[in-house]
PDB file of C-alpha atoms in Angstrom:
ATOM      1  CA  MET A 270       4.942 -21.320   4.356  1.00 82.00           C
ATOM      2  CA  ILE A 271       3.836 -19.826   7.655  1.00 88.00           C
ATOM      3  CA  HIS A 272       0.213 -18.899   6.991  1.00 93.00           C
ATOM      4  CA  GLU A 273      -1.723 -17.594   9.949  1.00 94.00           C
ATOM      5  CA  THR A 274      -4.061 -14.761  10.909  1.00 95.00           C
ATOM      6  CA  ILE A 275      -3.177 -12.261  13.623  1.00 96.00           C
ATOM      7  CA  ASN A 276      -6.194 -10.306  14.845  1.00 95.00           C
ATOM      8  CA  TYR A 277      -6.099  -6.653  15.864  1.00 95.00           C
ATOM      9  CA  THR A 278      -9.792  -6.364  16.743  1.00 93.00           C
ATOM     10  CA  GLU A 279     -11.510  -8.955  18.910  1.00 90.00           C
ATOM     11  CA  ASP A 280     -14.044  -9.712  16.179  1.00 93.00           C
ATOM     12  CA  GLY A 281     -11.270 -10.365  13.647  1.00 91.00           C
ATOM     13  CA  ARG A 282     -12.474  -7.566  11.382  1.00 95.00           C
ATOM     14  CA  VAL A 283      -8.997  -6.015  11.309  1.00 96.00           C
ATOM     15  CA  ASN A 284      -6.270  -8.591  10.931  1.00 97.00           C
ATOM     16  CA  LEU A 285      -2.899  -9.397   9.408  1.00 98.00           C
ATOM     17  CA  GLN A 286      -2.486 -12.579   7.370  1.00 97.00           C
ATOM     18  CA  THR A 287       1.019 -13.980   7.013  1.00 97.00           C
ATOM     19  CA  TYR A 288       2.565 -15.569   3.917  1.00 96.00           C
ATOM     20  CA  ILE A 289       6.091 -16.192   5.145  1.00 95.00           C
ATOM     21  CA  PRO A 290       8.541 -18.540   3.390  1.00 92.00           C
ATOM     22  CA  GLU A 291      10.061 -21.033   5.791  1.00 85.00           C
ATOM     23  CA  VAL A 292      13.779 -20.487   5.366  1.00 81.00           C
ATOM     24  CA  LYS A 293      16.717 -21.784   7.339  1.00 77.00           C
ATOM     25  CA  GLY A 294      19.711 -19.508   7.486  1.00 78.00           C
ATOM     26  CA  GLY A 295      20.820 -17.133   4.782  1.00 85.00           C
ATOM     27  CA  PRO A 296      20.182 -13.400   4.556  1.00 91.00           C
ATOM     28  CA  LEU A 297      17.240 -11.925   6.428  1.00 95.00           C
ATOM     29  CA  MET A 298      14.188 -11.432   4.225  1.00 96.00           C
ATOM     30  CA  PRO A 299      12.597  -8.103   3.350  1.00 97.00           C
ATOM     31  CA  ALA A 300       8.881  -7.852   4.133  1.00 97.00           C
ATOM     32  CA  LEU A 301       5.911  -6.526   2.206  1.00 98.00           C
ATOM     33  CA  ILE A 302       2.445  -5.693   3.539  1.00 98.00           C
ATOM     34  CA  SER A 303      -0.326  -5.563   0.940  1.00 97.00           C
ATOM     35  CA  CYS A 304      -3.389  -3.383   1.519  1.00 97.00           C
ATOM     36  CA  PRO A 305      -6.184  -4.380  -0.903  1.00 97.00           C
ATOM     37  CA  GLY A 306      -8.477  -1.869  -2.545  1.00 94.00           C
ATOM     38  CA  GLY A 307     -12.258  -1.794  -2.686  1.00 91.00           C
ATOM     39  CA  ALA A 308     -13.317   1.881  -2.467  1.00 88.00           C
ATOM     40  CA  TRP A 309     -13.346   1.694   1.355  1.00 91.00           C
ATOM     41  CA  THR A 310     -16.482  -0.509   1.169  1.00 91.00           C
ATOM     42  CA  LYS A 311     -14.902  -3.961   0.640  1.00 92.00           C
ATOM     43  CA  LEU A 312     -11.492  -5.639   0.302  1.00 94.00           C
ATOM     44  CA  THR A 313     -10.570  -7.361  -2.953  1.00 91.00           C
ATOM     45  CA  ASN A 314      -8.810 -10.732  -3.003  1.00 86.00           C
ATOM     46  CA  THR A 315      -6.826  -9.991  -6.167  1.00 89.00           C
ATOM     47  CA  GLU A 316      -5.028  -7.128  -4.404  1.00 91.00           C
ATOM     48  CA  GLY A 317      -4.408  -9.079  -1.212  1.00 92.00           C
ATOM     49  CA  GLU A 318      -3.454 -12.732  -1.391  1.00 91.00           C
ATOM     50  CA  MET A 319      -2.441 -12.541  -5.065  1.00 91.00           C
ATOM     51  CA  VAL A 320       0.045  -9.779  -4.251  1.00 95.00           C
ATOM     52  CA  ALA A 321       1.365 -11.641  -1.207  1.00 95.00           C
ATOM     53  CA  LEU A 322       1.954 -14.839  -3.186  1.00 94.00           C
ATOM     54  CA  THR A 323       3.658 -12.940  -6.016  1.00 93.00           C
ATOM     55  CA  PHE A 324       6.164 -11.287  -3.690  1.00 95.00           C
ATOM     56  CA  MET A 325       6.585 -14.382  -1.517  1.00 94.00           C
ATOM     57  CA  LYS A 326       7.831 -16.174  -4.622  1.00 92.00           C
ATOM     58  CA  GLU A 327      10.597 -13.537  -4.744  1.00 93.00           C
ATOM     59  CA  ARG A 328      11.628 -14.383  -1.166  1.00 94.00           C
ATOM     60  CA  TYR A 329       9.662 -11.649   0.538  1.00 96.00           C
ATOM     61  CA  ALA A 330       7.949 -12.315   3.837  1.00 97.00           C
ATOM     62  CA  SER A 331       4.498 -11.236   2.726  1.00 97.00           C
ATOM     63  CA  PHE A 332       1.457 -10.034   4.620  1.00 98.00           C
ATOM     64  CA  VAL A 333      -2.082  -8.884   3.855  1.00 98.00           C
ATOM     65  CA  LEU A 334      -3.726  -6.269   6.053  1.00 98.00           C
ATOM     66  CA  SER A 335      -7.496  -6.284   6.372  1.00 97.00           C
ATOM     67  CA  TYR A 336      -8.069  -2.712   7.516  1.00 97.00           C
ATOM     68  CA  SER A 337     -11.187  -0.784   8.540  1.00 96.00           C
ATOM     69  CA  ILE A 338     -13.727  -0.129   5.801  1.00 94.00           C
ATOM     70  CA  GLY A 339     -17.244   1.299   5.621  1.00 92.00           C
ATOM     71  CA  ASP A 340     -18.331   3.140   8.770  1.00 91.00           C
ATOM     72  CA  TYR A 341     -15.249   1.838  10.595  1.00 94.00           C
ATOM     73  CA  SER A 342     -12.884   3.622   8.197  1.00 93.00           C
ATOM     74  CA  GLU A 343     -13.071   6.921  10.065  1.00 93.00           C
ATOM     75  CA  PHE A 344      -9.633   8.500  10.504  1.00 94.00           C
ATOM     76  CA  PRO A 345      -7.278   7.650  12.194  1.00 95.00           C
ATOM     77  CA  ASN A 346      -8.344   3.979  12.259  1.00 96.00           C
ATOM     78  CA  PRO A 347      -6.600   2.896   9.015  1.00 96.00           C
ATOM     79  CA  LEU A 348      -3.403   4.746   9.961  1.00 97.00           C
ATOM     80  CA  VAL A 349      -3.413   3.088  13.389  1.00 97.00           C
ATOM     81  CA  GLU A 350      -3.960  -0.318  11.806  1.00 98.00           C
ATOM     82  CA  ILE A 351      -1.147  -0.084   9.255  1.00 98.00           C
ATOM     83  CA  GLY A 352       1.108   1.172  12.071  1.00 97.00           C
ATOM     84  CA  TRP A 353       0.103  -1.879  14.117  1.00 97.00           C
ATOM     85  CA  ALA A 354       0.941  -4.155  11.175  1.00 98.00           C
ATOM     86  CA  ILE A 355       4.389  -2.624  10.647  1.00 98.00           C
ATOM     87  CA  SER A 356       5.256  -2.674  14.358  1.00 97.00           C
ATOM     88  CA  THR A 357       3.999  -6.276  14.669  1.00 97.00           C
ATOM     89  CA  ILE A 358       6.416  -7.360  11.935  1.00 97.00           C
ATOM     90  CA  ARG A 359       9.299  -5.518  13.588  1.00 97.00           C
ATOM     91  CA  LYS A 360       8.419  -7.116  16.924  1.00 96.00           C
ATOM     92  CA  ASN A 361       8.507 -10.588  15.357  1.00 96.00           C
ATOM     93  CA  ALA A 362      11.354  -9.954  12.920  1.00 95.00           C
ATOM     94  CA  GLU A 363      13.796 -12.374  14.530  1.00 93.00           C
ATOM     95  CA  LYS A 364      11.229 -15.187  14.724  1.00 93.00           C
ATOM     96  CA  TRP A 365      10.202 -14.719  11.080  1.00 95.00           C
ATOM     97  CA  HIS A 366      13.772 -14.196   9.764  1.00 95.00           C
ATOM     98  CA  ILE A 367      12.924 -10.657   8.579  1.00 96.00           C
ATOM     99  CA  ASP A 368      15.176  -7.619   8.305  1.00 96.00           C
ATOM    100  CA  PRO A 369      13.326  -4.944  10.328  1.00 96.00           C
ATOM    101  CA  ARG A 370      15.013  -2.227   8.225  1.00 96.00           C
ATOM    102  CA  LYS A 371      13.379  -3.516   5.036  1.00 97.00           C
ATOM    103  CA  ILE A 372       9.615  -3.335   5.461  1.00 98.00           C
ATOM    104  CA  ALA A 373       7.572  -2.065   2.513  1.00 98.00           C
ATOM    105  CA  VAL A 374       3.879  -1.210   2.491  1.00 98.00           C
ATOM    106  CA  ALA A 375       2.025  -1.789  -0.776  1.00 97.00           C
ATOM    107  CA  GLY A 376      -1.494  -0.642  -1.557  1.00 96.00           C
ATOM    108  CA  PHE A 377      -3.932  -0.548  -4.422  1.00 96.00           C
ATOM    109  CA  SER A 378      -6.692   2.033  -4.921  1.00 94.00           C
ATOM    110  CA  ALA A 379      -8.179   2.626  -1.444  1.00 93.00           C
ATOM    111  CA  GLY A 380      -5.479   0.376   0.000  1.00 96.00           C
ATOM    112  CA  ALA A 381      -2.895   2.613  -1.637  1.00 96.00           C
ATOM    113  CA  SER A 382      -4.330   5.469   0.405  1.00 96.00           C
ATOM    114  CA  VAL A 383      -3.635   3.427   3.545  1.00 97.00           C
ATOM    115  CA  ALA A 384      -0.062   2.806   2.381  1.00 97.00           C
ATOM    116  CA  SER A 385       0.478   6.434   1.393  1.00 97.00           C
ATOM    117  CA  MET A 386      -0.897   7.716   4.712  1.00 97.00           C
ATOM    118  CA  SER A 387       1.616   5.437   6.393  1.00 97.00           C
ATOM    119  CA  ALA A 388       4.456   6.741   4.210  1.00 97.00           C
ATOM    120  CA  THR A 389       3.629  10.400   4.863  1.00 97.00           C
ATOM    121  CA  GLN A 390       2.042  10.437   8.340  1.00 97.00           C
ATOM    122  CA  TRP A 391       3.781   7.647  10.253  1.00 97.00           C
ATOM    123  CA  LYS A 392       5.422  10.099  12.660  1.00 96.00           C
ATOM    124  CA  ASN A 393       2.526  10.220  15.113  1.00 96.00           C
ATOM    125  CA  GLU A 394       3.329  10.030  18.815  1.00 96.00           C
ATOM    126  CA  GLU A 395      -0.330   9.481  19.791  1.00 95.00           C
ATOM    127  CA  ILE A 396      -0.590   6.391  17.607  1.00 96.00           C
ATOM    128  CA  ALA A 397       2.758   5.086  18.866  1.00 96.00           C
ATOM    129  CA  SER A 398       1.559   5.551  22.453  1.00 96.00           C
ATOM    130  CA  LYS A 399      -1.746   3.821  21.668  1.00 95.00           C
ATOM    131  CA  LEU A 400       0.116   0.824  20.243  1.00 96.00           C
ATOM    132  CA  GLY A 401       2.764   0.828  22.979  1.00 96.00           C
ATOM    133  CA  VAL A 402       5.692   1.195  20.575  1.00 97.00           C
ATOM    134  CA  LYS A 403       8.315   3.782  19.648  1.00 96.00           C
ATOM    135  CA  VAL A 404       7.300   6.152  16.885  1.00 96.00           C
ATOM    136  CA  GLU A 405      10.199   4.894  14.746  1.00 96.00           C
ATOM    137  CA  ASP A 406       8.576   1.444  14.784  1.00 97.00           C
ATOM    138  CA  LEU A 407       5.708   2.842  12.678  1.00 98.00           C
ATOM    139  CA  LYS A 408       7.805   3.971   9.720  1.00 97.00           C
ATOM    140  CA  PRO A 409       7.677   1.941   6.497  1.00 98.00           C
ATOM    141  CA  ASN A 410      11.021   1.754   4.731  1.00 98.00           C
ATOM    142  CA  ALA A 411       9.283   2.008   1.355  1.00 97.00           C
ATOM    143  CA  ALA A 412       5.790   2.414  -0.085  1.00 97.00           C
ATOM    144  CA  ILE A 413       4.379   0.953  -3.307  1.00 97.00           C
ATOM    145  CA  LEU A 414       1.258   2.683  -4.629  1.00 97.00           C
ATOM    146  CA  GLY A 415      -0.935   1.230  -7.348  1.00 96.00           C
ATOM    147  CA  TYR A 416      -3.471   3.654  -8.886  1.00 94.00           C
ATOM    148  CA  CYS A 417      -3.704   5.721  -5.711  1.00 94.00           C
ATOM    149  CA  CYS A 418      -5.967   8.727  -5.147  1.00 91.00           C
ATOM    150  CA  ASN A 419      -3.730  11.361  -3.581  1.00 91.00           C
ATOM    151  CA  ASP A 420      -6.156  14.283  -3.860  1.00 90.00           C
ATOM    152  CA  LEU A 421      -9.900  13.635  -3.398  1.00 87.00           C
ATOM    153  CA  SER A 422     -10.816  16.717  -5.426  1.00 86.00           C
ATOM    154  CA  THR A 423      -9.620  14.908  -8.573  1.00 84.00           C
ATOM    155  CA  ILE A 424     -12.505  12.486  -8.091  1.00 80.00           C
ATOM    156  CA  PHE A 425     -15.346  14.170  -6.231  1.00 77.00           C
ATOM    157  CA  ASP A 426     -14.934  17.572  -7.880  1.00 78.00           C
ATOM    158  CA  ASN A 427     -14.317  16.098 -11.327  1.00 68.00           C
ATOM    159  CA  GLN A 428     -16.839  16.830 -14.077  1.00 63.00           C
ATOM    160  CA  ASP A 429     -15.394  14.324 -16.562  1.00 67.00           C
ATOM    161  CA  ASP A 430     -18.279  12.175 -17.834  1.00 59.00           C
ATOM    162  CA  ASP A 431     -15.937   9.200 -18.314  1.00 70.00           C
ATOM    163  CA  LEU A 432     -14.976   9.043 -14.626  1.00 69.00           C
ATOM    164  CA  VAL A 433     -16.689   6.376 -12.512  1.00 71.00           C
ATOM    165  CA  ILE A 434     -17.369   7.551  -8.948  1.00 70.00           C
ATOM    166  CA  PRO A 435     -18.200   4.651  -6.599  1.00 71.00           C
ATOM    167  CA  GLU A 436     -20.198   4.892  -3.369  1.00 74.00           C
ATOM    168  CA  PRO A 437     -17.660   6.239  -0.854  1.00 75.00           C
ATOM    169  CA  GLY A 438     -16.712   4.772   2.500  1.00 81.00           C
ATOM    170  CA  LYS A 439     -16.849   7.022   5.547  1.00 85.00           C
ATOM    171  CA  ILE A 440     -13.251   8.246   5.334  1.00 91.00           C
ATOM    172  CA  THR A 441     -13.816   9.562   1.808  1.00 86.00           C
ATOM    173  CA  ALA A 442     -17.442  10.642   2.364  1.00 84.00           C
ATOM    174  CA  ASP A 443     -16.158  12.830   5.215  1.00 85.00           C
ATOM    175  CA  ARG A 444     -13.545  14.368   2.874  1.00 89.00           C
ATOM    176  CA  THR A 445     -10.989  13.568   5.560  1.00 90.00           C
ATOM    177  CA  PRO A 446      -8.043  15.989   5.109  1.00 92.00           C
ATOM    178  CA  GLN A 447      -5.402  13.350   5.884  1.00 92.00           C
ATOM    179  CA  ILE A 448      -6.398  11.319   2.840  1.00 92.00           C
ATOM    180  CA  ASP A 449      -5.270  14.165   0.564  1.00 94.00           C
ATOM    181  CA  ILE A 450      -1.725  12.843   0.680  1.00 93.00           C
ATOM    182  CA  VAL A 451      -0.301  15.640  -1.484  1.00 93.00           C
ATOM    183  CA  ASN A 452      -0.637  17.961   1.520  1.00 95.00           C
ATOM    184  CA  TYR A 453       1.335  15.727   3.892  1.00 95.00           C
ATOM    185  CA  VAL A 454       4.677  15.191   2.158  1.00 96.00           C
ATOM    186  CA  THR A 455       7.606  16.099   4.416  1.00 95.00           C
ATOM    187  CA  LYS A 456      11.302  15.305   4.606  1.00 94.00           C
ATOM    188  CA  ASP A 457      10.309  12.261   6.701  1.00 95.00           C
ATOM    189  CA  THR A 458       8.219  10.709   3.907  1.00 97.00           C
ATOM    190  CA  SER A 459       9.284   7.196   2.902  1.00 97.00           C
ATOM    191  CA  PRO A 460      10.588   6.451  -0.618  1.00 97.00           C
ATOM    192  CA  ILE A 461       7.679   5.704  -2.972  1.00 97.00           C
ATOM    193  CA  PHE A 462       7.185   3.564  -6.095  1.00 97.00           C
ATOM    194  CA  PHE A 463       4.133   4.423  -8.231  1.00 94.00           C
ATOM    195  CA  TYR A 464       2.286   2.619 -10.960  1.00 95.00           C
ATOM    196  CA  HIS A 465      -0.831   3.817 -12.759  1.00 96.00           C
ATOM    197  CA  CYS A 466      -2.614   3.254 -16.079  1.00 94.00           C
ATOM    198  CA  ARG A 467      -3.077   6.249 -18.354  1.00 93.00           C
ATOM    199  CA  TYR A 468      -6.799   5.735 -18.874  1.00 91.00           C
ATOM    200  CA  ASP A 469      -7.765   4.704 -15.333  1.00 88.00           C
ATOM    201  CA  GLU A 470     -11.531   5.149 -15.210  1.00 88.00           C
ATOM    202  CA  TYR A 471     -11.802   5.514 -11.399  1.00 88.00           C
ATOM    203  CA  VAL A 472      -8.707   7.435 -10.291  1.00 91.00           C
ATOM    204  CA  PRO A 473      -7.393  10.081 -12.720  1.00 90.00           C
ATOM    205  CA  VAL A 474      -3.746   9.467 -13.547  1.00 92.00           C
ATOM    206  CA  LYS A 475      -2.870  13.020 -12.489  1.00 91.00           C
ATOM    207  CA  ASN A 476      -2.987  11.769  -8.879  1.00 93.00           C
ATOM    208  CA  THR A 477       0.300  10.001  -9.408  1.00 93.00           C
ATOM    209  CA  TRP A 478       2.222  12.907 -10.892  1.00 89.00           C
ATOM    210  CA  LEU A 479       0.746  15.342  -8.328  1.00 93.00           C
ATOM    211  CA  LEU A 480       2.309  13.315  -5.521  1.00 94.00           C
ATOM    212  CA  ALA A 481       5.515  12.718  -7.475  1.00 94.00           C
ATOM    213  CA  SER A 482       5.808  16.473  -7.925  1.00 93.00           C
ATOM    214  CA  ARG A 483       5.552  17.031  -4.162  1.00 93.00           C
ATOM    215  CA  LEU A 484       8.208  14.399  -3.536  1.00 95.00           C
ATOM    216  CA  GLY A 485      10.425  16.084  -6.115  1.00 93.00           C
ATOM    217  CA  GLU A 486      10.008  19.444  -4.402  1.00 93.00           C
ATOM    218  CA  GLN A 487      11.313  17.860  -1.191  1.00 91.00           C
ATOM    219  CA  GLY A 488      14.204  16.153  -2.976  1.00 94.00           C
ATOM    220  CA  LEU A 489      12.881  12.722  -1.976  1.00 95.00           C
ATOM    221  CA  PRO A 490      13.470   9.425  -3.849  1.00 94.00           C
ATOM    222  CA  PHE A 491      10.702   7.915  -5.956  1.00 96.00           C
ATOM    223  CA  GLU A 492      10.120   5.903  -9.127  1.00 96.00           C
ATOM    224  CA  MET A 493       7.036   6.365 -11.316  1.00 96.00           C
ATOM    225  CA  HIS A 494       5.591   4.225 -14.121  1.00 96.00           C
ATOM    226  CA  ILE A 495       2.512   5.200 -16.131  1.00 95.00           C
ATOM    227  CA  PHE A 496       1.342   2.601 -18.643  1.00 94.00           C
ATOM    228  CA  GLN A 497      -0.479   3.541 -21.832  1.00 93.00           C
ATOM    229  CA  THR A 498      -2.615   0.389 -21.684  1.00 92.00           C
ATOM    230  CA  GLY A 499      -4.615  -1.141 -18.852  1.00 87.00           C
ATOM    231  CA  HIS A 500      -7.250   0.127 -16.471  1.00 88.00           C
ATOM    232  CA  HIS A 501      -8.071   0.472 -12.790  1.00 89.00           C
ATOM    233  CA  GLY A 502      -7.654  -2.512 -10.467  1.00 83.00           C
ATOM    234  CA  MET A 503      -5.120  -4.605 -12.390  1.00 84.00           C
ATOM    235  CA  SER A 504      -3.169  -5.626  -9.280  1.00 86.00           C
ATOM    236  CA  VAL A 505      -0.048  -7.691 -10.062  1.00 86.00           C
ATOM    237  CA  ASN A 506      -1.594  -8.652 -13.444  1.00 81.00           C
ATOM    238  CA  ASN A 507      -0.009 -12.105 -13.684  1.00 79.00           C
ATOM    239  CA  LYS A 508      -1.298 -15.670 -14.030  1.00 78.00           C
ATOM    240  CA  LEU A 509      -2.681 -15.574 -10.487  1.00 77.00           C
ATOM    241  CA  THR A 510      -5.165 -12.910 -11.571  1.00 72.00           C
ATOM    242  CA  LEU A 511      -6.204 -14.434 -14.903  1.00 67.00           C
ATOM    243  CA  GLU A 512      -9.818 -14.932 -13.793  1.00 70.00           C
ATOM    244  CA  HIS A 513      -9.920 -11.236 -12.955  1.00 68.00           C
ATOM    245  CA  ASP A 514      -7.975  -9.843 -15.915  1.00 70.00           C
ATOM    246  CA  PRO A 515      -5.996 -11.134 -18.890  1.00 74.00           C
ATOM    247  CA  VAL A 516      -2.271 -10.475 -18.572  1.00 80.00           C
ATOM    248  CA  ASP A 517      -1.275  -7.170 -20.144  1.00 83.00           C
ATOM    249  CA  PRO A 518       2.367  -7.481 -21.307  1.00 83.00           C
ATOM    250  CA  CYS A 519       3.022  -3.831 -20.446  1.00 85.00           C
ATOM    251  CA  VAL A 520       1.304  -3.514 -17.076  1.00 87.00           C
ATOM    252  CA  THR A 521       2.684  -6.818 -15.794  1.00 90.00           C
ATOM    253  CA  GLN A 522       6.167  -5.273 -15.958  1.00 90.00           C
ATOM    254  CA  TRP A 523       5.560  -3.136 -12.885  1.00 95.00           C
ATOM    255  CA  VAL A 524       6.353  -6.053 -10.558  1.00 95.00           C
ATOM    256  CA  PRO A 525       9.929  -6.742 -11.800  1.00 95.00           C
ATOM    257  CA  LEU A 526      10.494  -2.989 -12.054  1.00 96.00           C
ATOM    258  CA  CYS A 527       9.391  -2.624  -8.444  1.00 97.00           C
ATOM    259  CA  LEU A 528      11.556  -5.534  -7.297  1.00 97.00           C
ATOM    260  CA  ASN A 529      14.590  -3.930  -8.944  1.00 96.00           C
ATOM    261  CA  TRP A 530      13.768  -0.635  -7.223  1.00 97.00           C
ATOM    262  CA  LEU A 531      13.414  -2.340  -3.840  1.00 97.00           C
ATOM    263  CA  ASP A 532      16.682  -4.252  -4.368  1.00 95.00           C
ATOM    264  CA  GLN A 533      18.519  -0.960  -4.904  1.00 94.00           C
ATOM    265  CA  LEU A 534      16.741   0.764  -2.034  1.00 94.00           C
ATOM    266  CA  PHE A 535      17.365  -2.079   0.417  1.00 93.00           C
ATOM    267  CA  LYS A 536      20.937  -2.752  -0.680  1.00 87.00           C
ATOM    268  CA  ASP A 537      23.133  -3.070   2.421  1.00 72.00           C
TER     269      ASP A 537
END
């Protein structure tokens, strides 16, 4: 495995960790970038390395993006950083034996907002110019969203006593318009795979079908799975996350379902 850290900021605060299988010959690998959650105030390990290792086992070149959180999360920083990660992989695709046409961004909770911003708002000439790349280099070929907030009003304007509202990071405290993903779906939006648990106590499940509805209105491809059991933050929910959560036999199915979806989407 090629395991190294590539820094975007000089202090290493924003970086890309690689989990790349060392292969010789054979088909080029697809790639997956995981963006951990943490309510924009921290980054969780179970939604970073655990995801990377799970997909690496399936012959994905895997990556974990540590993006801007807290006061650094002001827009457009996270969108710039995920664009940097995608373009970095494309730049190094030959060296890492990666197919540059098969790069997926995956995110969980706050990290899903980073992935969904990338899927819907990648076409940004200013960011491309800042990074010194073509705008097409910023586009993810697919996005995978786990329990993503796609409309902040469902959380901060929600009067449901059962909803847990964590201390927000700056991007959410500012009610940044671009984080309301439902308002940014266009014909250029990447295909999206969703998974959510029905009784998510942090992000109401309606966030998933609100975004799916917008994708449907545009005639765009997506796949959606809502599980009756489970709760917020279950990540890949396999043996790697046992200390965090016992394996739920229903929720754990999202990974093979997602792999099947990606196989069909990336079929040559």
